[in-house]
Coordinates of C-alpha atoms in Angstrom, one line a residue:
M1 CA 10.3 -26.8 -15.0
N2 CA 13.2 -24.4 -14.7
T3 CA 11.3 -21.9 -16.9
T4 CA 8.2 -22.2 -14.7
L5 CA 10.3 -21.7 -11.5
A6 CA 12.0 -18.6 -13.0
A7 CA 8.6 -17.2 -14.0
T8 CA 7.3 -17.8 -10.5
N9 CA 10.3 -16.1 -8.9
Q10 CA 9.9 -13.2 -11.2
R11 CA 6.2 -12.8 -10.3
I12 CA 7.0 -13.0 -6.6
H13 CA 9.9 -10.5 -7.0
T14 CA 7.7 -8.1 -8.9
L15 CA 4.8 -8.3 -6.4
D16 CA 7.2 -7.8 -3.4
A17 CA 9.0 -4.9 -5.0
V18 CA 5.8 -3.1 -5.8
R19 CA 4.5 -3.7 -2.3
G20 CA 7.8 -2.4 -0.9
F21 CA 7.5 0.7 -3.0
A22 CA 4.0 1.3 -1.7
L23 CA 5.3 1.0 1.9
M24 CA 7.9 3.7 1.2
G25 CA 5.2 6.1 0.2
I26 CA 2.8 5.3 2.9
V27 CA 5.2 6.2 5.7
L28 CA 5.8 9.6 4.3
V29 CA 2.1 10.5 5.0
N30 CA 1.6 8.4 8.1
I31 CA 4.4 10.0 10.0
L32 CA 2.8 13.5 9.8
P33 CA -0.1 12.9 12.4
L34 CA 2.0 10.5 14.4
L35 CA 4.6 13.2 15.2
Q36 CA 2.0 16.0 15.1
T37 CA 4.0 17.8 12.4
Q38 CA 4.0 21.6 12.4
N39 CA 2.1 23.4 9.7
P40 CA 4.6 24.9 7.2
L41 CA 4.9 28.6 6.5
P42 CA 4.1 29.6 2.9
G43 CA 7.2 29.7 0.7
S44 CA 9.3 27.7 3.1
P45 CA 11.1 24.4 2.3
D46 CA 8.5 22.7 4.4
A47 CA 5.7 24.2 2.3
W48 CA 7.4 22.9 -0.9
M49 CA 7.6 19.4 0.7
Y50 CA 3.9 19.7 1.7
Y51 CA 2.9 20.3 -1.9
F52 CA 5.2 17.5 -3.1
L53 CA 3.4 15.1 -0.7
N54 CA 0.0 16.3 -1.8
F55 CA 0.8 16.0 -5.5
A56 CA 2.9 12.9 -5.6
V57 CA 2.2 10.8 -2.5
E58 CA -1.1 11.4 -0.8
S59 CA -3.8 8.9 -1.9
R60 CA -1.3 7.3 -4.3
F61 CA 0.6 4.7 -2.4
F62 CA -2.4 3.8 -0.2
V63 CA -4.1 2.8 -3.5
I64 CA -1.2 0.5 -4.5
F65 CA -1.1 -1.1 -1.1
S66 CA -4.8 -1.8 -1.1
F67 CA -4.8 -3.1 -4.7
L68 CA -2.1 -5.6 -3.9
F69 CA -4.2 -6.9 -1.0
G70 CA -6.7 -8.0 -3.6
V71 CA -4.0 -9.6 -5.7
G72 CA -2.7 -11.4 -2.6
F73 CA -6.2 -12.6 -1.8
H74 CA -6.5 -14.3 -5.1
L75 CA -3.1 -16.0 -4.8
F76 CA -3.9 -17.1 -1.2
I77 CA -7.3 -18.7 -2.1
S78 CA -5.9 -20.2 -5.3
R79 CA -3.0 -21.9 -3.5
A80 CA -5.3 -23.1 -0.7
K81 CA -7.7 -24.7 -3.3
A82 CA -4.8 -26.3 -5.2
K83 CA -3.7 -28.0 -2.0
G84 CA -7.2 -29.2 -1.3
A85 CA -7.5 -27.1 1.9
N86 CA -10.7 -25.3 3.1
S87 CA -9.8 -21.9 1.6
T88 CA -12.8 -20.1 3.1
A89 CA -12.0 -21.2 6.6
L90 CA -8.3 -20.4 6.2
F91 CA -9.0 -16.9 4.9
I92 CA -11.6 -16.2 7.6
R93 CA -8.9 -17.1 10.2
R94 CA -6.4 -15.0 8.3
L95 CA -8.8 -12.0 8.5
I96 CA -9.6 -12.5 12.2
V97 CA -5.8 -12.4 13.0
L98 CA -5.5 -9.3 10.8
L99 CA -8.5 -7.7 12.6
I100 CA -7.0 -8.3 16.0
L101 CA -3.6 -7.0 15.0
G102 CA -5.2 -4.0 13.3
F103 CA -7.2 -3.3 16.5
V104 CA -4.1 -3.3 18.6
H105 CA -2.2 -1.2 16.1
K106 CA -5.1 1.2 15.9
Q107 CA -4.6 2.1 19.6
F108 CA -1.2 3.7 18.7
H109 CA -1.9 4.7 15.1
P110 CA -5.5 5.8 14.6
G111 CA -5.1 6.2 10.8
E112 CA -3.8 2.6 10.3
A113 CA -5.2 0.5 7.5
L114 CA -5.1 -3.1 8.8
F115 CA -8.3 -2.9 10.8
I116 CA -10.2 -1.5 7.8
Y117 CA -8.6 -4.1 5.5
A118 CA -9.8 -7.0 7.7
I119 CA -13.4 -5.6 7.7
F120 CA -13.5 -5.1 3.9
G121 CA -11.7 -8.4 3.4
F122 CA -14.9 -10.2 4.6
L123 CA -16.9 -8.3 2.0
L124 CA -14.4 -9.3 -0.7
M125 CA -14.8 -13.1 -0.3
P126 CA -18.0 -13.5 -2.4
F127 CA -16.3 -11.8 -5.4
Y128 CA -13.9 -14.7 -5.8
R129 CA -16.8 -16.7 -7.3
L130 CA -17.4 -14.0 -10.0
Q131 CA -15.5 -13.9 -13.3
A132 CA -12.5 -11.6 -13.8
R133 CA -14.3 -9.4 -16.3
T134 CA -17.2 -8.9 -13.9
N135 CA -14.9 -8.0 -11.0
L136 CA -12.9 -5.6 -13.2
L137 CA -16.1 -3.8 -14.3
V138 CA -17.6 -3.8 -10.7
G139 CA -14.3 -2.6 -9.3
L140 CA -13.9 0.2 -11.8
I141 CA -17.5 1.4 -11.4
L142 CA -17.3 1.4 -7.6
A143 CA -13.9 3.2 -7.7
L144 CA -15.3 6.0 -9.9
L145 CA -18.3 6.4 -7.6
V146 CA -16.1 6.6 -4.5
C147 CA -13.8 9.1 -6.3
A148 CA -16.8 11.3 -6.9
T149 CA -17.3 11.5 -3.2
G150 CA -13.7 12.1 -2.3
F151 CA -14.0 9.7 0.7
K152 CA -10.8 7.8 0.4
P153 CA -11.5 5.0 3.0
L154 CA -14.3 3.7 0.8
L155 CA -11.8 3.0 -2.0
V156 CA -10.5 0.0 -0.2
L157 CA -13.2 -2.4 -1.4
P158 CA -13.1 -1.3 -5.1
L159 CA -9.3 -1.6 -5.0
F160 CA -9.5 -5.1 -3.4
I161 CA -11.9 -6.1 -6.2
L162 CA -9.6 -4.7 -8.9
G163 CA -6.7 -6.5 -7.4
L164 CA -8.7 -9.7 -7.4
A165 CA -9.6 -9.2 -11.0
V166 CA -5.9 -8.7 -12.0
G167 CA -5.1 -11.9 -10.0
Q168 CA -7.8 -13.8 -11.9
Y169 CA -6.5 -12.6 -15.2
G170 CA -3.1 -13.9 -14.2
V171 CA -1.3 -10.6 -15.0
F172 CA 1.5 -11.1 -12.4
Q173 CA 1.8 -14.8 -13.5
N174 CA 2.4 -13.7 -17.1
I175 CA 3.7 -10.2 -17.0
E176 CA 5.5 -10.6 -20.4
G177 CA 2.3 -11.7 -22.1
F178 CA 0.4 -8.8 -20.7
M179 CA 3.1 -6.3 -21.4
P180 CA 1.2 -4.7 -24.4
V181 CA -1.7 -4.0 -22.1
I182 CA 0.6 -2.7 -19.3
K183 CA 2.3 -0.3 -21.7
K184 CA -1.1 1.1 -22.9
I185 CA -2.3 1.6 -19.3
Q186 CA 1.0 3.3 -18.4
G187 CA 0.7 5.7 -21.4
V188 CA -3.0 6.5 -20.7
T189 CA -2.5 7.0 -17.0
L190 CA 0.6 9.2 -17.6
L191 CA -1.5 11.5 -19.8
L192 CA -4.4 11.5 -17.3
S193 CA -2.0 12.1 -14.4
L194 CA -0.6 15.2 -16.1
I195 CA -4.1 16.5 -16.8
G196 CA -5.2 15.6 -13.3
L197 CA -2.3 17.2 -11.5
Y198 CA -3.1 20.5 -13.4
V199 CA -6.7 20.3 -12.4
Q200 CA -5.7 19.5 -8.8
Y201 CA -3.5 22.6 -8.9
L202 CA -6.3 24.8 -10.1
L203 CA -8.6 23.5 -7.4
I204 CA -6.4 24.3 -4.5
P205 CA -8.7 26.3 -2.1
A206 CA -7.8 29.9 -1.6
N207 CA -6.2 30.6 1.8
M208 CA -6.1 26.9 2.6
D209 CA -4.0 26.1 5.7
L210 CA -1.0 24.0 4.8
S211 CA -1.8 21.1 7.1
Y212 CA -1.9 17.3 6.9
A213 CA -5.3 17.4 8.6
I214 CA -8.3 18.9 6.8
I215 CA -10.5 20.4 9.5
V216 CA -13.9 21.7 8.7
D217 CA -15.3 23.9 11.4
E218 CA -18.8 25.3 11.9
G219 CA -17.8 28.8 10.7
I220 CA -16.6 27.7 7.2
S221 CA -18.5 29.4 4.4
E222 CA -20.4 27.4 1.8
S223 CA -18.1 28.4 -1.0
A224 CA -15.0 27.5 1.0
L225 CA -16.6 24.1 1.9
Q226 CA -17.4 23.6 -1.8
Q227 CA -13.8 24.4 -2.8
L228 CA -12.5 22.0 -0.2
T229 CA -14.8 19.2 -1.4
Y230 CA -13.7 19.7 -5.0
Y231 CA -10.0 19.6 -4.0
T232 CA -10.6 16.4 -1.9
I233 CA -12.3 14.7 -4.9
A234 CA -9.3 15.8 -7.1
I235 CA -6.7 14.3 -4.8
T236 CA -8.6 11.0 -4.5
S237 CA -9.3 10.8 -8.3
V238 CA -5.8 11.8 -9.4
G239 CA -4.3 9.5 -6.8
L240 CA -6.1 6.5 -8.3
V241 CA -4.8 7.3 -11.8
M242 CA -1.2 8.1 -10.6
A243 CA -1.1 4.9 -8.6
A244 CA -1.8 2.9 -11.8
F245 CA 0.9 4.9 -13.6
Y246 CA 3.4 4.2 -10.7
T247 CA 2.5 0.5 -10.7
T248 CA 2.8 -0.1 -14.4
T249 CA 6.0 1.8 -14.6
L250 CA 7.6 -0.2 -11.8
M251 CA 6.3 -3.5 -13.4
R252 CA 8.0 -2.6 -16.7
L253 CA 11.2 -1.5 -14.9
L254 CA 11.3 -4.8 -13.0
Q255 CA 11.4 -6.8 -16.2
N256 CA 15.0 -5.6 -16.7
R257 CA 17.5 -7.9 -14.9
T258 CA 19.8 -5.0 -13.9
A259 CA 16.8 -3.2 -12.3
Q260 CA 15.8 -6.4 -10.6
A261 CA 19.2 -6.7 -9.0
L262 CA 19.3 -3.0 -8.0
L263 CA 15.7 -3.2 -6.5
S264 CA 16.2 -6.5 -4.8
P265 CA 16.4 -4.8 -1.4
L266 CA 13.0 -3.2 -2.2
A267 CA 11.6 -6.7 -2.8
A268 CA 12.9 -7.8 0.6
Y269 CA 11.2 -4.8 2.1
G270 CA 7.9 -5.8 0.5
R271 CA 8.2 -9.5 1.5
M272 CA 8.0 -8.3 5.1
A273 CA 5.3 -5.8 4.4
L274 CA 3.2 -6.6 7.6
T275 CA 6.3 -6.5 9.9
N276 CA 7.6 -3.3 8.3
Y277 CA 4.2 -1.6 8.2
V278 CA 3.8 -2.0 12.0
G279 CA 7.5 -1.5 12.5
Q280 CA 7.2 2.0 10.9
T281 CA 4.8 3.0 13.6
V282 CA 7.1 1.6 16.3
L283 CA 10.1 3.4 14.9
I284 CA 8.2 6.7 14.5
L285 CA 6.7 6.7 18.0
G286 CA 9.9 5.5 19.5
A287 CA 11.9 8.3 17.8
G288 CA 9.3 10.8 18.9
Y289 CA 9.5 9.8 22.5
L290 CA 13.2 9.4 22.7
F291 CA 14.1 12.7 21.0
D292 CA 11.0 14.7 22.1
L293 CA 9.8 15.3 18.5
Y294 CA 6.1 15.6 18.9
G295 CA 4.8 18.9 17.5
K296 CA 8.4 20.1 17.0
V297 CA 9.3 18.9 13.5
G298 CA 8.4 20.1 10.0
Y299 CA 7.8 18.3 6.7
V300 CA 11.4 18.3 5.6
Q301 CA 12.4 16.8 8.9
T302 CA 9.8 14.1 8.8
T303 CA 10.9 13.2 5.3
L304 CA 14.5 12.8 6.5
I305 CA 13.3 10.6 9.3
C306 CA 11.5 8.4 6.8
L307 CA 14.7 8.1 4.8
A308 CA 16.4 6.8 7.9
I309 CA 13.5 4.4 8.4
Y310 CA 14.0 3.1 4.9
V311 CA 17.7 2.4 5.5
V312 CA 17.0 0.7 8.8
Q313 CA 14.1 -1.5 7.7
I314 CA 15.5 -2.4 4.2
A315 CA 18.8 -3.5 5.8
F316 CA 16.9 -5.4 8.5
S317 CA 14.6 -7.1 6.0
S318 CA 17.5 -8.2 3.8
I319 CA 19.5 -9.6 6.7
W320 CA 16.5 -11.2 8.3
L321 CA 15.4 -12.9 5.1
S322 CA 18.8 -14.3 4.5
V323 CA 18.3 -16.4 7.6
Y324 CA 14.5 -16.8 7.9
K325 CA 11.8 -17.7 5.4
M326 CA 9.5 -14.8 6.3
G327 CA 9.2 -11.8 8.6
P328 CA 8.3 -12.3 12.3
L329 CA 4.7 -10.9 12.0
E330 CA 4.2 -12.8 8.8
W331 CA 5.2 -16.0 10.6
V332 CA 2.7 -15.3 13.4
W333 CA 0.0 -14.5 10.8
R334 CA 0.7 -17.7 9.0
A335 CA 0.8 -19.8 12.2
F336 CA -2.6 -18.7 13.4
T337 CA -4.1 -19.0 9.9
Y338 CA -3.0 -22.6 9.5
M339 CA -3.0 -23.4 13.2
S340 CA 0.4 -24.9 12.9
F341 CA 3.9 -23.7 13.6
S342 CA 6.1 -24.3 10.5
P343 CA 9.9 -24.0 10.7
M344 CA 11.0 -20.4 10.3
R345 CA 14.7 -20.7 9.7
R346 CA 16.0 -21.4 6.2
E347 CA 17.7 -24.7 5.6
R348 CA 21.4 -24.3 5.1
S349 CA 22.6 -25.0 1.6
G350 CA 24.3 -28.4 1.6
A351 CA 22.4 -29.5 4.7
R352 CA 21.4 -33.2 4.7

């Protein structure tokens, strides 16, 4: 029984840490339009940061976050079924709450993901009835087709399906048993990432504006539009591969006890993913308003702001979870999903 509990805790710790890692990357990109970041001058420190985000962050962490939603979907449905609950009804209510929260969040952050996640979540439900191998194959085929278009939002459903397949295989329930496969995926995706990054570098459009927003106007030439299309496809495709490399690398790292201890704050950050995701927007918009930052900051400055957000949110998450079982928005989400208000505060050790 102790062995089972330890394995469960390790699985939860790994999932939460990977989710927290994804959150850290997402905010680096989301902050740019929220603060209307200035376009960097070529050769400036901001330009170097722009290229770092394009080659290491953009379309990478969004992939991990979406993939983990699929894993979480499987865990949620499986647990509900094990308790004899109506898993379909529960998950529909869960998605409706997410849809409402995403709609509200969307009014302040047009590029937010929760609203899209809720919509694609309804499409994910029938896939639970399929076998893991089928879902893996369907997810991979759909992901490759979407990458060929370069339209990142459509990746959500394939990533959900891939996450569901990984959940069905029980990878996070038995990480040690799947370690040979994880190592192979890590090695292959590392090689593909290096090749992909070089291809992405070669496909950078000539005279491209260094901007977080790709704007296509009516006067753009056909050749320029073609270059931009190829570059977008490269970012999306390489992002998918690098996300797999990031995830497998972190999964391997988290099997080390020392790494687990050092990254425990990251796991706390991921346990409150919904609260922290929405909280990132609140902090960014609040800082922008208080310090009049809109349209006045560059890429280096926004990155420094993100570092400050990490410190604030990770500290808050660690302190909050030492007192409460889950984050505030997680509690609201759970309450309306189950239509019951469970105790939020942790029981004190030794309490009778």
